[in-house]
Short mmCIF file of C-alpha atoms in Angstrom, two decimals:
data_model
loop_
_atom_site.label_atom_id
_atom_site.label_comp_id
_atom_site.label_asym_id
_atom_site.label_seq_id
_atom_site.Cartn_x
_atom_site.Cartn_y
_atom_site.Cartn_z
CA UNK B 1 46.57 74.01 213.44
CA UNK B 2 47.02 74.46 209.68
CA UNK B 3 49.60 77.21 210.27
CA UNK B 4 51.54 74.90 212.60
CA UNK B 5 51.49 71.99 210.14
CA UNK B 6 52.61 74.11 207.18
CA UNK B 7 55.33 75.86 209.20
CA UNK B 8 56.59 72.53 210.56
CA UNK B 9 56.74 70.99 207.09
CA UNK B 10 58.58 74.06 205.78
CA UNK B 11 61.23 73.88 208.52
CA UNK B 12 61.64 70.12 208.11
CA UNK B 13 61.78 70.20 204.31
CA UNK B 14 64.42 72.93 204.22
CA UNK B 15 66.65 71.48 206.95
CA UNK B 16 66.50 67.93 205.60
CA UNK B 17 66.97 68.94 201.95
CA UNK B 18 70.02 71.07 202.76
CA UNK B 19 71.50 68.28 204.88
CA UNK B 20 71.08 65.59 202.25
CA UNK B 21 72.22 67.95 199.48
CA UNK B 22 75.50 68.35 201.39
CA UNK B 23 76.10 64.58 201.21
CA UNK B 24 74.93 64.50 197.59
CA UNK B 25 77.13 67.35 196.36
CA UNK B 26 80.35 66.11 197.97
CA UNK B 27 79.75 62.59 196.64
CA UNK B 28 79.21 63.99 193.14
CA UNK B 29 82.37 66.10 193.42
CA UNK B 30 84.28 62.89 194.10
CA UNK B 31 82.51 61.25 191.13
CA UNK B 32 80.77 58.67 193.31
CA UNK B 33 77.28 57.86 191.97
CA UNK B 34 74.26 58.68 194.15
CA UNK B 35 71.43 56.22 193.56
CA UNK B 36 68.66 57.84 195.67
CA UNK B 37 67.93 61.28 197.11
CA UNK B 38 64.86 61.08 199.33
CA UNK B 39 63.09 63.68 201.43
CA UNK B 40 61.10 61.56 203.85
CA UNK B 41 60.81 57.80 204.31
CA UNK B 42 58.54 55.14 202.92
CA UNK B 43 56.88 54.86 199.49
CA UNK B 44 57.54 57.81 197.17
CA UNK B 45 54.82 60.41 196.81
CA UNK B 46 56.69 62.19 194.01
CA UNK B 47 59.70 60.81 192.16
CA UNK B 48 61.85 61.73 189.19
CA UNK B 49 65.01 60.20 187.84
CA UNK B 50 67.81 62.55 186.77
CA UNK B 51 70.96 60.82 185.57
CA UNK B 52 71.73 57.90 187.85
CA UNK B 53 69.84 59.46 190.79
CA UNK B 54 66.26 58.71 191.77
CA UNK B 55 64.93 61.89 193.41
CA UNK B 56 61.84 61.39 195.56
CA UNK B 57 59.57 62.95 198.16
CA UNK B 58 58.20 60.22 200.41
CA UNK B 59 55.08 59.96 202.58
CA UNK B 60 56.75 60.27 205.99
CA UNK B 61 58.63 63.61 206.14
CA UNK B 62 60.42 63.11 209.48
CA UNK B 63 63.86 62.70 207.92
CA UNK B 64 65.55 61.88 204.66
CA UNK B 65 68.51 60.06 203.15
CA UNK B 66 70.80 59.69 200.18
CA UNK B 67 71.75 56.22 198.94
CA UNK B 68 75.31 56.38 197.66
CA UNK B 69 76.54 53.63 195.35
CA UNK B 70 78.70 51.08 197.11
CA UNK B 71 77.47 51.74 200.63
CA UNK B 72 76.84 47.99 200.97
CA UNK B 73 80.45 46.94 201.28
CA UNK B 74 81.59 48.35 197.99
CA UNK B 75 79.44 46.20 195.76
CA UNK B 76 79.84 48.62 192.84
CA UNK B 77 83.59 48.38 192.88
CA UNK B 78 83.52 44.60 193.25
CA UNK B 79 81.39 44.36 190.17
CA UNK B 80 83.77 46.69 188.33
CA UNK B 81 86.80 44.62 189.26
CA UNK B 82 85.83 41.67 187.08
CA UNK B 83 88.86 40.78 185.07
CA UNK B 84 87.21 40.67 181.71
CA UNK B 85 83.93 41.26 180.01
CA UNK B 86 82.94 39.25 177.02
CA UNK B 87 81.17 40.71 174.03
CA UNK B 88 80.31 38.21 171.27
CA UNK B 89 83.42 36.18 171.94
CA UNK B 90 85.75 39.19 172.34
CA UNK B 91 87.39 39.91 175.69
CA UNK B 92 88.34 43.45 176.70
CA UNK B 93 90.23 44.47 179.82
CA UNK B 94 88.63 47.25 181.93
CA UNK B 95 90.92 50.12 182.85
CA UNK B 96 90.89 51.69 186.31
CA UNK B 97 89.54 54.94 184.86
CA UNK B 98 86.46 53.12 183.59
CA UNK B 99 85.74 51.37 186.87
CA UNK B 100 82.72 52.51 188.84
CA UNK B 101 83.59 53.76 192.31
CA UNK B 102 81.51 52.96 195.40
CA UNK B 103 81.40 54.71 198.77
CA UNK B 104 83.51 52.15 200.64
CA UNK B 105 85.95 51.89 197.75
CA UNK B 106 86.82 55.58 198.09
CA UNK B 107 89.78 56.71 200.24
CA UNK B 108 88.89 57.30 203.87
CA UNK B 109 89.33 61.09 203.69
CA UNK B 110 86.76 61.26 200.88
CA UNK B 111 84.31 59.13 202.84
CA UNK B 112 84.69 61.39 205.88
CA UNK B 113 84.17 64.53 203.77
CA UNK B 114 81.02 63.06 202.21
CA UNK B 115 79.65 62.25 205.66
CA UNK B 116 80.53 65.70 207.01
CA UNK B 117 78.92 67.39 204.00
CA UNK B 118 75.43 67.18 205.53
CA UNK B 119 76.14 68.79 208.93
CA UNK B 120 78.44 71.41 207.40
CA UNK B 121 75.78 72.43 204.86
CA UNK B 122 73.22 72.71 207.68
CA UNK B 123 75.47 75.10 209.57
CA UNK B 124 76.37 77.12 206.47
CA UNK B 125 72.71 77.33 205.45
CA UNK B 126 72.01 79.21 208.69
CA UNK B 127 74.38 81.96 207.55
CA UNK B 128 72.49 82.15 204.25
CA UNK B 129 69.11 82.33 206.03
CA UNK B 130 70.32 85.13 208.31
CA UNK B 131 71.63 87.00 205.25
CA UNK B 132 68.15 86.74 203.72
CA UNK B 133 66.53 87.96 206.95
CA UNK B 134 68.78 91.00 207.36
CA UNK B 135 68.75 91.84 203.62
CA UNK B 136 64.98 91.60 203.15
CA UNK B 137 63.59 92.59 206.55
CA UNK B 138 66.46 94.59 208.01
CA UNK B 139 67.71 94.53 211.60
CA UNK B 140 65.16 95.17 214.35
CA UNK B 141 66.50 97.75 216.81
CA UNK B 142 65.20 99.68 219.81
CA UNK B 143 65.06 103.38 218.86
CA UNK B 144 64.25 104.67 222.35
CA UNK B 145 67.32 106.35 223.88
CA UNK B 146 65.73 107.79 227.02
CA UNK B 147 67.11 105.98 230.05
CA UNK B 148 66.15 104.83 233.50
CA UNK B 149 69.00 104.73 236.03
CA UNK B 150 69.33 102.07 238.72
CA UNK B 151 69.68 103.39 242.26
CA UNK B 152 73.23 103.09 243.63
CA UNK B 153 74.75 102.27 240.24
CA UNK B 154 77.91 103.78 238.76
CA UNK B 155 75.69 105.47 236.18
CA UNK B 156 73.84 107.30 238.96
CA UNK B 157 77.13 108.22 240.66
CA UNK B 158 78.34 109.65 237.32
CA UNK B 159 75.36 112.01 237.26
CA UNK B 160 73.08 110.23 234.77
CA UNK B 161 69.38 110.70 235.54
CA UNK B 162 66.04 109.19 234.57
CA UNK B 163 64.67 110.61 231.29
CA UNK B 164 68.13 111.60 230.01
CA UNK B 165 68.48 110.85 226.28
CA UNK B 166 71.87 109.44 225.28
CA UNK B 167 73.08 110.75 221.91
CA UNK B 168 76.80 109.92 221.83
CA UNK B 169 79.60 107.93 223.47
CA UNK B 170 83.09 109.48 223.41
CA UNK B 171 82.15 111.55 220.39
CA UNK B 172 80.51 108.71 218.44
CA UNK B 173 76.84 109.29 217.66
CA UNK B 174 74.49 106.46 218.66
CA UNK B 175 70.99 106.29 217.20
CA UNK B 176 69.59 103.10 218.73
CA UNK B 177 70.01 101.02 221.87
CA UNK B 178 71.83 98.15 220.14
CA UNK B 179 74.38 100.58 218.72
CA UNK B 180 74.85 102.07 222.20
CA UNK B 181 75.48 98.63 223.72
CA UNK B 182 78.00 97.74 220.99
CA UNK B 183 80.00 100.92 221.67
CA UNK B 184 79.89 100.40 225.45
CA UNK B 185 81.08 96.79 225.10
CA UNK B 186 84.06 98.05 223.07
CA UNK B 187 85.01 100.30 226.02
CA UNK B 188 84.34 97.79 228.81
CA UNK B 189 86.39 98.71 231.88
CA UNK B 190 87.33 102.13 230.53
CA UNK B 191 86.01 105.64 231.10
CA UNK B 192 83.84 107.11 228.36
CA UNK B 193 82.21 110.46 227.80
CA UNK B 194 78.44 110.13 227.56
CA UNK B 195 76.77 112.86 225.52
CA UNK B 196 73.16 113.33 226.59
CA UNK B 197 70.21 115.67 226.32
CA UNK B 198 68.40 116.71 229.52
CA UNK B 199 65.42 119.07 229.39
CA UNK B 200 66.53 120.23 225.95
CA UNK B 201 70.12 120.98 227.00
CA UNK B 202 73.16 119.02 225.79
CA UNK B 203 75.72 117.95 228.41
CA UNK B 204 78.47 115.38 228.90
CA UNK B 205 79.15 112.99 231.77
CA UNK B 206 82.15 110.77 232.50
CA UNK B 207 81.22 107.15 233.01
CA UNK B 208 83.31 104.00 233.67
CA UNK B 209 81.81 101.15 231.65
CA UNK B 210 81.04 97.87 233.42
CA UNK B 211 79.11 95.65 231.00
CA UNK B 212 78.19 93.24 233.80
CA UNK B 213 76.13 96.02 235.40
CA UNK B 214 75.59 99.08 233.23
CA UNK B 215 73.08 100.59 235.63
CA UNK B 216 70.95 101.98 232.81
CA UNK B 217 68.02 100.63 230.84
CA UNK B 218 65.86 102.08 228.06
CA UNK B 219 62.62 103.85 228.95
CA UNK B 220 60.25 102.37 226.38
CA UNK B 221 56.67 103.66 226.12
CA UNK B 222 53.86 101.07 226.43
CA UNK B 223 53.27 101.01 222.68
CA UNK B 224 52.57 97.69 220.96
CA UNK B 225 54.97 96.42 218.34
CA UNK B 226 54.28 93.30 216.29
CA UNK B 227 51.35 91.14 217.40
CA UNK B 228 51.09 87.38 217.36
CA UNK B 229 48.43 86.09 214.99
CA UNK B 230 45.48 84.78 217.07
CA UNK B 231 47.19 85.84 220.31
CA UNK B 232 45.11 87.39 223.14
CA UNK B 233 45.98 90.97 222.10
CA UNK B 234 45.21 90.28 218.43
CA UNK B 235 41.88 88.64 219.30
CA UNK B 236 40.93 91.65 221.45
CA UNK B 237 41.33 93.94 218.44
CA UNK B 238 44.64 95.54 219.38
CA UNK B 239 46.93 96.68 216.57
CA UNK B 240 50.58 97.52 216.12
CA UNK B 241 51.19 101.10 217.31
CA UNK B 242 48.38 101.13 219.89
CA UNK B 243 49.27 102.90 223.17
CA UNK B 244 48.34 101.08 226.40
CA UNK B 245 46.93 103.63 228.88
CA UNK B 246 45.79 101.55 231.85
CA UNK B 247 45.57 97.98 233.11
CA UNK B 248 43.03 97.45 235.90
CA UNK B 249 42.97 101.21 236.63
CA UNK B 250 46.77 101.29 237.00
CA UNK B 251 48.29 103.90 234.70
CA UNK B 252 50.91 102.44 232.37
CA UNK B 253 53.97 104.65 231.87
CA UNK B 254 56.61 102.26 230.52
CA UNK B 255 56.82 99.03 228.56
CA UNK B 256 58.57 97.22 231.43
CA UNK B 257 55.83 98.23 233.88
CA UNK B 258 53.22 96.79 231.52
CA UNK B 259 55.18 93.58 230.90
CA UNK B 260 55.73 92.98 234.63
CA UNK B 261 51.98 93.34 235.23
CA UNK B 262 51.16 90.82 232.49
CA UNK B 263 53.89 88.30 233.39
CA UNK B 264 52.48 87.70 236.89
CA UNK B 265 48.87 87.40 235.66
CA UNK B 266 48.71 83.98 234.00
CA UNK B 267 45.04 83.09 233.33
CA UNK B 268 43.93 86.18 235.29
CA UNK B 269 41.56 88.49 233.34
CA UNK B 270 42.94 92.04 233.06
CA UNK B 271 41.01 95.13 231.99
CA UNK B 272 42.99 97.02 229.32
CA UNK B 273 42.36 100.58 228.18
CA UNK B 274 44.30 101.72 225.13
CA UNK B 275 44.42 104.34 222.42
CA UNK B 276 44.32 103.30 218.77
CA UNK B 277 42.98 104.74 215.53
CA UNK B 278 42.49 108.06 217.37
CA UNK B 279 39.99 106.33 219.69
CA UNK B 280 40.00 105.12 223.29
CA UNK B 281 39.23 101.40 223.43
CA UNK B 282 38.94 98.84 226.20
CA UNK B 283 38.66 95.09 226.61
CA UNK B 284 39.23 92.33 229.12
CA UNK B 285 42.23 90.23 228.10
CA UNK B 286 43.47 87.09 229.85
CA UNK B 287 47.25 86.49 229.57
CA UNK B 288 48.16 82.94 228.54
CA UNK B 289 51.09 80.95 229.88
CA UNK B 290 54.43 81.14 228.10
CA UNK B 291 57.73 79.45 228.97
CA UNK B 292 60.49 82.06 229.01
CA UNK B 293 63.73 80.26 228.09
CA UNK B 294 65.79 83.25 229.28
CA UNK B 295 64.49 83.17 232.86
CA UNK B 296 63.50 79.47 232.65
CA UNK B 297 60.13 80.37 234.12
CA UNK B 298 56.50 80.21 233.00
CA UNK B 299 54.98 83.67 232.70
CA UNK B 300 51.91 85.38 231.28
CA UNK B 301 51.84 86.97 227.82
CA UNK B 302 49.27 88.57 225.50
CA UNK B 303 51.19 88.08 222.24
CA UNK B 304 52.84 91.46 221.66
CA UNK B 305 56.44 92.65 221.49
CA UNK B 306 57.95 96.06 222.20
CA UNK B 307 57.94 98.67 219.43
CA UNK B 308 61.04 98.27 217.27
CA UNK B 309 62.18 99.84 214.01
CA UNK B 310 63.93 98.25 211.04
CA UNK B 311 67.47 99.31 210.28
CA UNK B 312 68.79 98.42 206.82
CA UNK B 313 72.52 97.76 206.57
CA UNK B 314 75.07 97.66 203.72
CA UNK B 315 75.44 94.13 202.31
CA UNK B 316 78.95 93.65 203.71
CA UNK B 317 77.59 94.41 207.20
CA UNK B 318 74.68 92.05 206.55
CA UNK B 319 77.10 89.19 205.78
CA UNK B 320 79.20 90.02 208.84
CA UNK B 321 76.14 90.16 211.12
CA UNK B 322 74.70 86.94 209.66
CA UNK B 323 78.00 85.15 210.30
CA UNK B 324 78.14 86.55 213.82
CA UNK B 325 74.56 85.47 214.62
CA UNK B 326 75.22 81.97 213.25
CA UNK B 327 78.36 81.70 215.38
CA UNK B 328 76.41 82.82 218.46
CA UNK B 329 73.73 80.17 217.87
CA UNK B 330 76.44 77.56 217.18
CA UNK B 331 78.32 78.19 220.43
CA UNK B 332 75.12 78.59 222.46
CA UNK B 333 73.93 75.21 221.16
CA UNK B 334 77.26 73.59 222.06
CA UNK B 335 77.10 75.17 225.52
CA UNK B 336 73.55 73.91 226.02
CA UNK B 337 74.51 70.38 224.95
CA UNK B 338 77.44 70.44 227.40
CA UNK B 339 75.19 71.67 230.23
CA UNK B 340 72.71 68.89 229.45
CA UNK B 341 75.49 66.29 229.62
CA UNK B 342 76.81 67.49 233.00
CA UNK B 343 73.28 67.88 234.38
CA UNK B 344 73.25 71.66 234.74
CA UNK B 345 70.16 71.79 232.53
CA UNK B 346 67.33 69.34 233.11
CA UNK B 347 66.86 66.57 230.52
CA UNK B 348 63.23 67.67 230.53
CA UNK B 349 64.30 70.69 228.50
CA UNK B 350 65.10 68.49 225.49
CA UNK B 351 62.46 68.75 222.78
CA UNK B 352 61.59 66.51 219.85
CA UNK B 353 59.38 66.66 216.76
CA UNK B 354 56.32 67.83 218.69
CA UNK B 355 58.27 70.68 220.29
CA UNK B 356 59.71 71.68 216.91
CA UNK B 357 56.20 71.66 215.42
CA UNK B 358 54.90 73.85 218.26
CA UNK B 359 57.83 76.27 217.92
CA UNK B 360 57.32 76.40 214.15
CA UNK B 361 53.66 77.29 214.58
CA UNK B 362 54.45 79.91 217.24
CA UNK B 363 57.15 81.50 215.08
CA UNK B 364 54.91 81.55 212.00
CA UNK B 365 52.21 83.37 213.96
CA UNK B 366 54.74 86.10 214.76
CA UNK B 367 55.50 86.44 211.03
CA UNK B 368 57.61 84.85 208.30
CA UNK B 369 60.74 86.67 209.51
CA UNK B 370 60.50 84.88 212.86
CA UNK B 371 59.93 81.54 211.15
CA UNK B 372 63.12 82.06 209.13
CA UNK B 373 65.00 82.82 212.35
CA UNK B 374 63.78 79.55 213.86
CA UNK B 375 64.75 77.76 210.64
CA UNK B 376 68.36 78.95 211.00
CA UNK B 377 68.47 77.79 214.63
CA UNK B 378 66.96 74.38 213.84
CA UNK B 379 69.38 73.89 210.93
CA UNK B 380 72.40 74.54 213.16
CA UNK B 381 70.98 72.20 215.82
CA UNK B 382 70.41 69.47 213.23
CA UNK B 383 73.97 69.84 211.97
CA UNK B 384 75.49 69.60 215.44
CA UNK B 385 73.30 66.72 216.59
CA UNK B 386 74.26 64.73 213.51
CA UNK B 387 77.91 65.08 214.55
CA UNK B 388 77.29 63.08 217.73
CA UNK B 389 79.48 59.93 217.68
CA UNK B 390 76.45 57.63 217.61
CA UNK B 391 76.36 54.86 215.00
CA UNK B 392 73.79 55.63 212.27
CA UNK B 393 74.42 59.38 212.69
CA UNK B 394 77.03 61.20 210.61
CA UNK B 395 79.31 61.53 213.63
CA UNK B 396 79.11 57.77 214.13
CA UNK B 397 80.18 57.16 210.53
CA UNK B 398 83.17 59.47 211.04
CA UNK B 399 84.09 57.68 214.28
CA UNK B 400 83.94 54.27 212.59
CA UNK B 401 86.07 55.54 209.70
CA UNK B 402 88.67 56.88 212.13
CA UNK B 403 88.80 53.55 213.98
CA UNK B 404 89.24 51.72 210.68
CA UNK B 405 92.05 54.10 209.76
CA UNK B 406 93.85 53.40 213.05
CA UNK B 407 93.32 49.63 212.65
CA UNK B 408 94.26 49.87 208.99
CA UNK B 409 91.51 47.36 208.44
CA UNK B 410 87.85 47.62 207.54
CA UNK B 411 85.18 46.18 209.82
CA UNK B 412 83.42 43.13 208.47
CA UNK B 413 79.94 43.44 207.02
CA UNK B 414 78.49 41.62 210.05
CA UNK B 415 80.29 43.88 212.55
CA UNK B 416 79.23 47.00 210.69
CA UNK B 417 75.62 45.78 210.65
CA UNK B 418 75.68 45.18 214.42
CA UNK B 419 77.13 48.65 215.02
CA UNK B 420 74.42 50.21 212.86
CA UNK B 421 71.67 48.30 214.69
CA UNK B 422 73.01 49.50 218.04
CA UNK B 423 72.98 53.04 216.67
CA UNK B 424 69.39 52.73 215.47
CA UNK B 425 68.36 51.37 218.87
CA UNK B 426 69.98 54.35 220.63
CA UNK B 427 68.27 56.80 218.25
CA UNK B 428 64.91 55.07 218.77
CA UNK B 429 65.28 55.37 222.55
CA UNK B 430 66.18 59.06 222.18
CA UNK B 431 63.13 59.65 219.97
CA UNK B 432 60.89 57.95 222.54
CA UNK B 433 62.46 60.02 225.33
CA UNK B 434 62.10 63.43 223.62
CA UNK B 435 58.58 62.59 222.44
CA UNK B 436 57.64 61.68 226.02
CA UNK B 437 59.11 65.03 227.11
CA UNK B 438 57.04 66.82 224.47
CA UNK B 439 53.81 65.13 225.52
CA UNK B 440 54.25 65.59 229.27
CA UNK B 441 55.67 69.14 229.13
#
């Protein structure tokens, strides 16, 4: 529980701080005063005033805000537009340069940029987080190049066989499975020359690449990679690098064979025999349920991943890969939102604070690297969700500003207040809905 709470607070604090800092920085660049910068709502737990800004951490961490001068109908500018100010009988005229500027007194393009600062910083922060992940931890890759060949596939017709080890594609050496896939994708629809080793002999085979159905898969030994803290495997005393020999007297030869056995055994005790620390060990382990988002199915798991190795890249490749991963998450999130809207994905799949807390705890138990990966995903999601054209969200503020620009007239204070209240009501209903989903899931 403590791990979940701390991980959840870490994810929230980072995402919210980055978001609000985006608003803060753009406002400061336009020389518009920021009165408050708060992480959380309610009474301040910690506060410090720097310049004109009151920085605070409040008691309720589920959100945050910046209070920009003049948000209440440009009250700062109205005050500054007094014709004269008297000092001991003397009257001096204020110049425009000396006038304080409020949010609604700024040109519309500046207001829009300030509003967009939060979501944009969330999305950009994901790139930074991925850079940190790949720089510090490296890229996890599958080093096993022995293959299994699907019956009736083009790979089988080309002469590829089970237990062949792929070493090159059209003269380019490949050292891990991810590198192999990247090269094959580059040659999709074209013939390539596969260099492979079979029984110690090197040979080449011609193969027409079809990325929709490659017909090959890696033969991975049933060796444990990283373990989930307090997962069934960890509790049973298993360690990274242990070799699974048997499950219920069935000999385990490949990782996929082992995984398939575990996936269909939710809450069913299984007798494991494995080799670790130069000893043969055994224990009864009961797989727990896990929702697989890829297959959209609930399966069994013991809290272990396949054995991977870390590949460290030059910094320029790290930046490129981090940008690519962020773009993939960005477009996948947009696609998911679209599928939710058209009903292709059930509304039950939408998660709220409870789901984020659970995911944070799960990720933290797999290690800090996994928690950082979740942080990048959550930050992109937060940025995109805030762009929804709902009043009270950043996208709603942009929409209102655009309407005002078309009308060439600002909404009245009363109208703006009503719009905001409608927005808050919509957000409240959404919070209730996603929380209900979290509780009943």
